[in-house]
Amino acid sequence: MSILKRIQGTPSGNQNSSGTPSSQEQTPAQGARRVSAPNIPSAQDTYQDLKNRVQNKLISTLEPTTDPSKVAEVRRTIQELFEQILSQENIVLSRPERARMFEQIAAEILGFGPLQPLLEDETITEIMVNGAKNIYIERGGRLHRAPLTFESNAHVMRIIERIVAPLGRRIDESSPYVDARLPDGSRVNAVIQPISLVGPSLTIRKFSKKPITVEQLIQFGSITPEAVEFLKACVMSRLNIIVSGGTGSGKTTLLNILSGFIPSDERILTIENAAELQLRQEHVVTLESRPANIEGKGEITIRALVINALRMRPDRIVVGECRGDEALDMLQAMNTGHDGSMTTAHSNSPRDTLSRLETMSLMAGVELPIRAIREQLSAAVDLVVHQERMRDGTRKIVNITEVSGMEGDVITTTDLFIFEQAGYENGKIIGRLRPTGLRPRFMDKIEASGIHLPATIFGIGERRRY
């Protein structure tokens, strides 16, 4: 019989005629504590109290020199001490309760508490914590409420501290929000009071343990084989590419895949706020920005890293995301011999992407006329690949657009591929990324690289079908 059943059920043991326990009944030190009938706690409260007692004793018993990086060894130590504590205190648990309690305690000591099972579930793509009692997940592009909670806001704060501390970052009332990453590269954003009025808020954009491949994108219907062949040729021909889209549209995933087409004999520099890119080449230098310390000093911005990267002899510069004044330095890098550079930007369309890059360049504080910025922009950017998260939860590339040049004061663009929606059936969008039948002006640059694309890739001679 488990401890929960013994506590909640009628007290067992010999009783005298008055109904009071005899002296032979177990004392609290020998077995489970007796609770008087009017104050019988719920099963959940009893379980939680027992878990906390065992967990606190286990933490106090663990040797301070135990190395958390040796997960398997520490886990075995926790298992042994866990069994000893249960045995010493005469705590009787059923096998499922024992396994459940051990996993929760191990997650608190080695992992990220209640979030650990969600992080290990490969079907979950995003985790959102809105205070201690509200946890939501994204699965298949849809939001669901998770049947898990934290004990308190202080419990959420402990997990946030465990995430940011190894990265040398901090979060407190003077700096109530932070960007970070998990050991597997998953992106983390945390916001606490007084900024967050619902308690500590945590958002985790999970990275697949097995990076998504081109074949999977084609299988998901996010892109077509023809578009992949074209983009691969563009990367190998050292064209400058901007990947654009809204939040959660898959920009970083696509940037990872495009970066995989870079030849292995080139020196690549990646610059990010929180290192997320998973490049497979050998010659990769990863740079990460740094926020200011508690004294307001020591900040290293993306812009400073882009400027510094120009002195590091890069063949390619890959910026995780342009969101501010670093856009101007990125454009200058693209225009000064660092062809084949790539970045991402938030926007609603390819045209909006160019407008945002123009606005972000103005944020640099350099007194330049609008026309000069647009000329730099049109000369630097060759291609904009735009993604969207569709209403059915799927993520698709909806535009592949060439930046053609300037006509007067206006940057001209040409759509090479457009997503055409044919219908909406069974909650799914039916459609396909179609070529427009136009060849890009930079085809001579692709052919100069020794790559010859068939005319059918651009829809010349293709018969339309869904």
Short mmCIF file of N, CA and C in Angstrom, two decimals, residues 170-253:
data_model
loop_
_atom_site.label_atom_id
_atom_site.label_comp_id
_atom_site.label_asym_id
_atom_site.label_seq_id
_atom_site.Cartn_x
_atom_site.Cartn_y
_atom_site.Cartn_z
N ARG A 170 22.44 37.90 -16.33
CA ARG A 170 21.71 38.09 -15.07
C ARG A 170 20.31 38.58 -15.36
N ILE A 171 19.43 38.37 -14.38
CA ILE A 171 18.06 38.88 -14.46
C ILE A 171 17.64 39.26 -13.05
N ASP A 172 17.25 40.51 -12.88
CA ASP A 172 16.80 41.00 -11.57
C ASP A 172 15.94 42.24 -11.82
N GLU A 173 15.57 42.94 -10.76
CA GLU A 173 14.68 44.08 -10.91
C GLU A 173 15.31 45.19 -11.75
N SER A 174 16.63 45.32 -11.68
CA SER A 174 17.29 46.37 -12.46
C SER A 174 17.45 45.96 -13.92
N SER A 175 17.42 44.68 -14.21
CA SER A 175 17.51 44.16 -15.57
C SER A 175 16.48 43.03 -15.70
N PRO A 176 15.19 43.38 -15.86
CA PRO A 176 14.11 42.39 -15.71
C PRO A 176 13.81 41.54 -16.94
N TYR A 177 14.65 41.58 -17.96
CA TYR A 177 14.45 40.68 -19.09
C TYR A 177 15.80 40.28 -19.65
N VAL A 178 15.86 39.10 -20.27
CA VAL A 178 17.13 38.59 -20.75
C VAL A 178 16.90 37.61 -21.89
N ASP A 179 17.83 37.59 -22.83
CA ASP A 179 17.86 36.58 -23.88
C ASP A 179 18.96 35.59 -23.53
N ALA A 180 18.68 34.31 -23.71
CA ALA A 180 19.66 33.28 -23.37
C ALA A 180 19.44 32.08 -24.27
N ARG A 181 20.12 31.00 -23.96
CA ARG A 181 19.97 29.77 -24.74
C ARG A 181 20.19 28.57 -23.83
N LEU A 182 19.62 27.46 -24.20
CA LEU A 182 19.84 26.21 -23.48
C LEU A 182 21.07 25.52 -24.07
N PRO A 183 21.60 24.51 -23.38
CA PRO A 183 22.79 23.82 -23.90
C PRO A 183 22.60 23.25 -25.31
N ASP A 184 21.36 22.90 -25.69
CA ASP A 184 21.13 22.35 -27.03
C ASP A 184 20.92 23.42 -28.08
N GLY A 185 21.01 24.71 -27.68
CA GLY A 185 20.86 25.80 -28.64
C GLY A 185 19.48 26.42 -28.67
N SER A 186 18.53 25.85 -27.93
CA SER A 186 17.17 26.41 -27.92
C SER A 186 17.19 27.84 -27.40
N ARG A 187 16.40 28.70 -28.03
CA ARG A 187 16.37 30.11 -27.69
C ARG A 187 15.47 30.35 -26.47
N VAL A 188 15.93 31.20 -25.55
CA VAL A 188 15.19 31.46 -24.32
C VAL A 188 15.04 32.97 -24.13
N ASN A 189 13.83 33.40 -23.77
CA ASN A 189 13.60 34.79 -23.36
C ASN A 189 12.86 34.75 -22.03
N ALA A 190 13.33 35.51 -21.07
CA ALA A 190 12.70 35.55 -19.75
C ALA A 190 12.38 36.99 -19.38
N VAL A 191 11.21 37.21 -18.81
CA VAL A 191 10.78 38.54 -18.35
C VAL A 191 10.20 38.36 -16.96
N ILE A 192 10.63 39.19 -16.01
CA ILE A 192 10.14 39.07 -14.64
C ILE A 192 9.53 40.39 -14.18
N GLN A 193 8.98 40.36 -12.97
CA GLN A 193 8.43 41.57 -12.39
C GLN A 193 9.54 42.59 -12.16
N PRO A 194 9.30 43.89 -12.27
CA PRO A 194 8.00 44.53 -12.43
C PRO A 194 7.51 44.67 -13.87
N ILE A 195 8.28 44.20 -14.84
CA ILE A 195 7.85 44.30 -16.24
C ILE A 195 6.66 43.38 -16.50
N SER A 196 6.77 42.13 -16.05
CA SER A 196 5.69 41.14 -16.24
C SER A 196 4.76 41.18 -15.04
N LEU A 197 3.50 41.46 -15.29
CA LEU A 197 2.52 41.58 -14.20
C LEU A 197 1.89 40.25 -13.82
N VAL A 198 2.17 39.19 -14.57
CA VAL A 198 1.59 37.87 -14.28
C VAL A 198 2.59 36.96 -13.58
N GLY A 199 3.72 37.52 -13.18
CA GLY A 199 4.77 36.70 -12.60
C GLY A 199 5.86 36.43 -13.62
N PRO A 200 6.88 35.67 -13.26
CA PRO A 200 7.96 35.37 -14.21
C PRO A 200 7.43 34.72 -15.49
N SER A 201 7.82 35.28 -16.63
CA SER A 201 7.39 34.76 -17.93
C SER A 201 8.60 34.21 -18.67
N LEU A 202 8.44 33.01 -19.23
CA LEU A 202 9.56 32.32 -19.88
C LEU A 202 9.09 31.79 -21.23
N THR A 203 9.84 32.08 -22.28
CA THR A 203 9.51 31.58 -23.61
C THR A 203 10.71 30.85 -24.17
N ILE A 204 10.50 29.59 -24.56
CA ILE A 204 11.59 28.77 -25.06
C ILE A 204 11.24 28.31 -26.48
N ARG A 205 12.03 28.74 -27.46
CA ARG A 205 11.90 28.27 -28.84
C ARG A 205 12.84 27.08 -28.99
N LYS A 206 12.27 25.90 -29.03
CA LYS A 206 13.08 24.69 -29.01
C LYS A 206 13.75 24.45 -30.36
N PHE A 207 14.95 23.90 -30.28
CA PHE A 207 15.66 23.45 -31.47
C PHE A 207 15.61 21.94 -31.50
N SER A 208 15.34 21.42 -32.67
CA SER A 208 15.30 19.97 -32.81
C SER A 208 16.68 19.39 -32.56
N LYS A 209 16.72 18.28 -31.80
CA LYS A 209 17.99 17.62 -31.54
C LYS A 209 18.63 17.15 -32.85
N LYS A 210 17.78 16.79 -33.80
CA LYS A 210 18.24 16.46 -35.14
C LYS A 210 17.80 17.61 -36.05
N PRO A 211 18.74 18.46 -36.49
CA PRO A 211 18.36 19.62 -37.30
C PRO A 211 17.52 19.22 -38.51
N ILE A 212 16.53 20.06 -38.80
CA ILE A 212 15.65 19.80 -39.94
C ILE A 212 16.45 19.85 -41.24
N THR A 213 16.20 18.91 -42.09
CA THR A 213 16.93 18.80 -43.35
C THR A 213 16.11 19.38 -44.50
N VAL A 214 16.78 19.55 -45.64
CA VAL A 214 16.08 20.02 -46.84
C VAL A 214 14.99 19.04 -47.24
N GLU A 215 15.29 17.76 -47.14
CA GLU A 215 14.31 16.74 -47.51
C GLU A 215 13.05 16.86 -46.67
N GLN A 216 13.21 17.16 -45.37
CA GLN A 216 12.04 17.31 -44.51
C GLN A 216 11.23 18.54 -44.88
N LEU A 217 11.91 19.65 -45.22
CA LEU A 217 11.18 20.85 -45.65
C LEU A 217 10.35 20.57 -46.89
N ILE A 218 10.92 19.80 -47.82
CA ILE A 218 10.18 19.44 -49.03
C ILE A 218 9.00 18.55 -48.66
N GLN A 219 9.23 17.60 -47.75
CA GLN A 219 8.17 16.68 -47.32
C GLN A 219 7.04 17.43 -46.62
N PHE A 220 7.39 18.45 -45.81
CA PHE A 220 6.38 19.24 -45.12
C PHE A 220 5.60 20.15 -46.06
N GLY A 221 6.09 20.33 -47.29
CA GLY A 221 5.44 21.23 -48.22
C GLY A 221 5.85 22.68 -48.04
N SER A 222 6.95 22.91 -47.29
CA SER A 222 7.41 24.28 -47.06
C SER A 222 8.11 24.86 -48.27
N ILE A 223 8.68 24.00 -49.11
CA ILE A 223 9.44 24.44 -50.27
C ILE A 223 9.41 23.32 -51.31
N THR A 224 9.73 23.65 -52.54
CA THR A 224 9.74 22.65 -53.61
C THR A 224 11.19 22.29 -53.97
N PRO A 225 11.40 21.12 -54.58
CA PRO A 225 12.76 20.75 -55.00
C PRO A 225 13.39 21.76 -55.95
N GLU A 226 12.56 22.35 -56.83
CA GLU A 226 13.08 23.32 -57.79
C GLU A 226 13.60 24.57 -57.06
N ALA A 227 12.85 25.04 -56.06
CA ALA A 227 13.28 26.21 -55.30
C ALA A 227 14.54 25.91 -54.50
N VAL A 228 14.63 24.70 -53.96
CA VAL A 228 15.84 24.31 -53.22
C VAL A 228 17.06 24.34 -54.13
N GLU A 229 16.91 23.79 -55.34
CA GLU A 229 18.03 23.77 -56.28
C GLU A 229 18.46 25.18 -56.65
N PHE A 230 17.48 26.07 -56.80
CA PHE A 230 17.79 27.46 -57.13
C PHE A 230 18.52 28.15 -55.96
N LEU A 231 18.01 27.98 -54.73
CA LEU A 231 18.63 28.62 -53.57
C LEU A 231 20.04 28.08 -53.32
N LYS A 232 20.22 26.79 -53.55
CA LYS A 232 21.55 26.20 -53.39
C LYS A 232 22.53 26.84 -54.38
N ALA A 233 22.08 27.04 -55.60
CA ALA A 233 22.94 27.69 -56.60
C ALA A 233 23.27 29.12 -56.20
N CYS A 234 22.28 29.82 -55.61
CA CYS A 234 22.50 31.20 -55.19
C CYS A 234 23.54 31.28 -54.07
N VAL A 235 23.47 30.35 -53.09
CA VAL A 235 24.43 30.35 -51.99
C VAL A 235 25.83 30.03 -52.50
N MET A 236 25.94 29.02 -53.35
CA MET A 236 27.25 28.62 -53.86
C MET A 236 27.85 29.69 -54.77
N SER A 237 26.99 30.51 -55.38
CA SER A 237 27.47 31.58 -56.26
C SER A 237 27.74 32.88 -55.49
N ARG A 238 27.66 32.81 -54.16
CA ARG A 238 27.99 33.92 -53.28
C ARG A 238 27.08 35.13 -53.48
N LEU A 239 25.79 34.88 -53.59
CA LEU A 239 24.82 35.96 -53.61
C LEU A 239 24.45 36.33 -52.18
N ASN A 240 24.14 37.60 -51.93
CA ASN A 240 23.74 38.05 -50.60
C ASN A 240 22.24 37.83 -50.42
N ILE A 241 21.88 37.15 -49.33
CA ILE A 241 20.50 36.71 -49.15
C ILE A 241 19.96 37.20 -47.81
N ILE A 242 18.72 37.72 -47.83
CA ILE A 242 17.99 38.09 -46.62
C ILE A 242 16.83 37.11 -46.46
N VAL A 243 16.74 36.46 -45.31
CA VAL A 243 15.60 35.60 -45.00
C VAL A 243 14.66 36.40 -44.12
N SER A 244 13.44 36.62 -44.57
CA SER A 244 12.50 37.46 -43.83
C SER A 244 11.25 36.69 -43.46
N GLY A 245 10.47 37.27 -42.54
CA GLY A 245 9.24 36.63 -42.11
C GLY A 245 8.84 37.12 -40.73
N GLY A 246 7.69 36.69 -40.29
CA GLY A 246 7.20 37.07 -38.97
C GLY A 246 7.81 36.19 -37.88
N THR A 247 7.39 36.45 -36.64
CA THR A 247 7.86 35.68 -35.50
C THR A 247 7.42 34.22 -35.62
N GLY A 248 8.36 33.31 -35.43
CA GLY A 248 8.03 31.89 -35.47
C GLY A 248 7.73 31.35 -36.85
N SER A 249 8.17 32.06 -37.90
CA SER A 249 7.87 31.60 -39.26
C SER A 249 8.92 30.62 -39.78
N GLY A 250 10.01 30.42 -39.05
CA GLY A 250 11.03 29.46 -39.46
C GLY A 250 12.25 30.08 -40.11
N LYS A 251 12.51 31.36 -39.83
CA LYS A 251 13.63 32.06 -40.47
C LYS A 251 14.97 31.43 -40.11
N THR A 252 15.18 31.18 -38.81
CA THR A 252 16.47 30.64 -38.37
C THR A 252 16.68 29.23 -38.90
N THR A 253 15.61 28.44 -38.96
CA THR A 253 15.71 27.09 -39.52
C THR A 253 16.14 27.15 -40.98
#
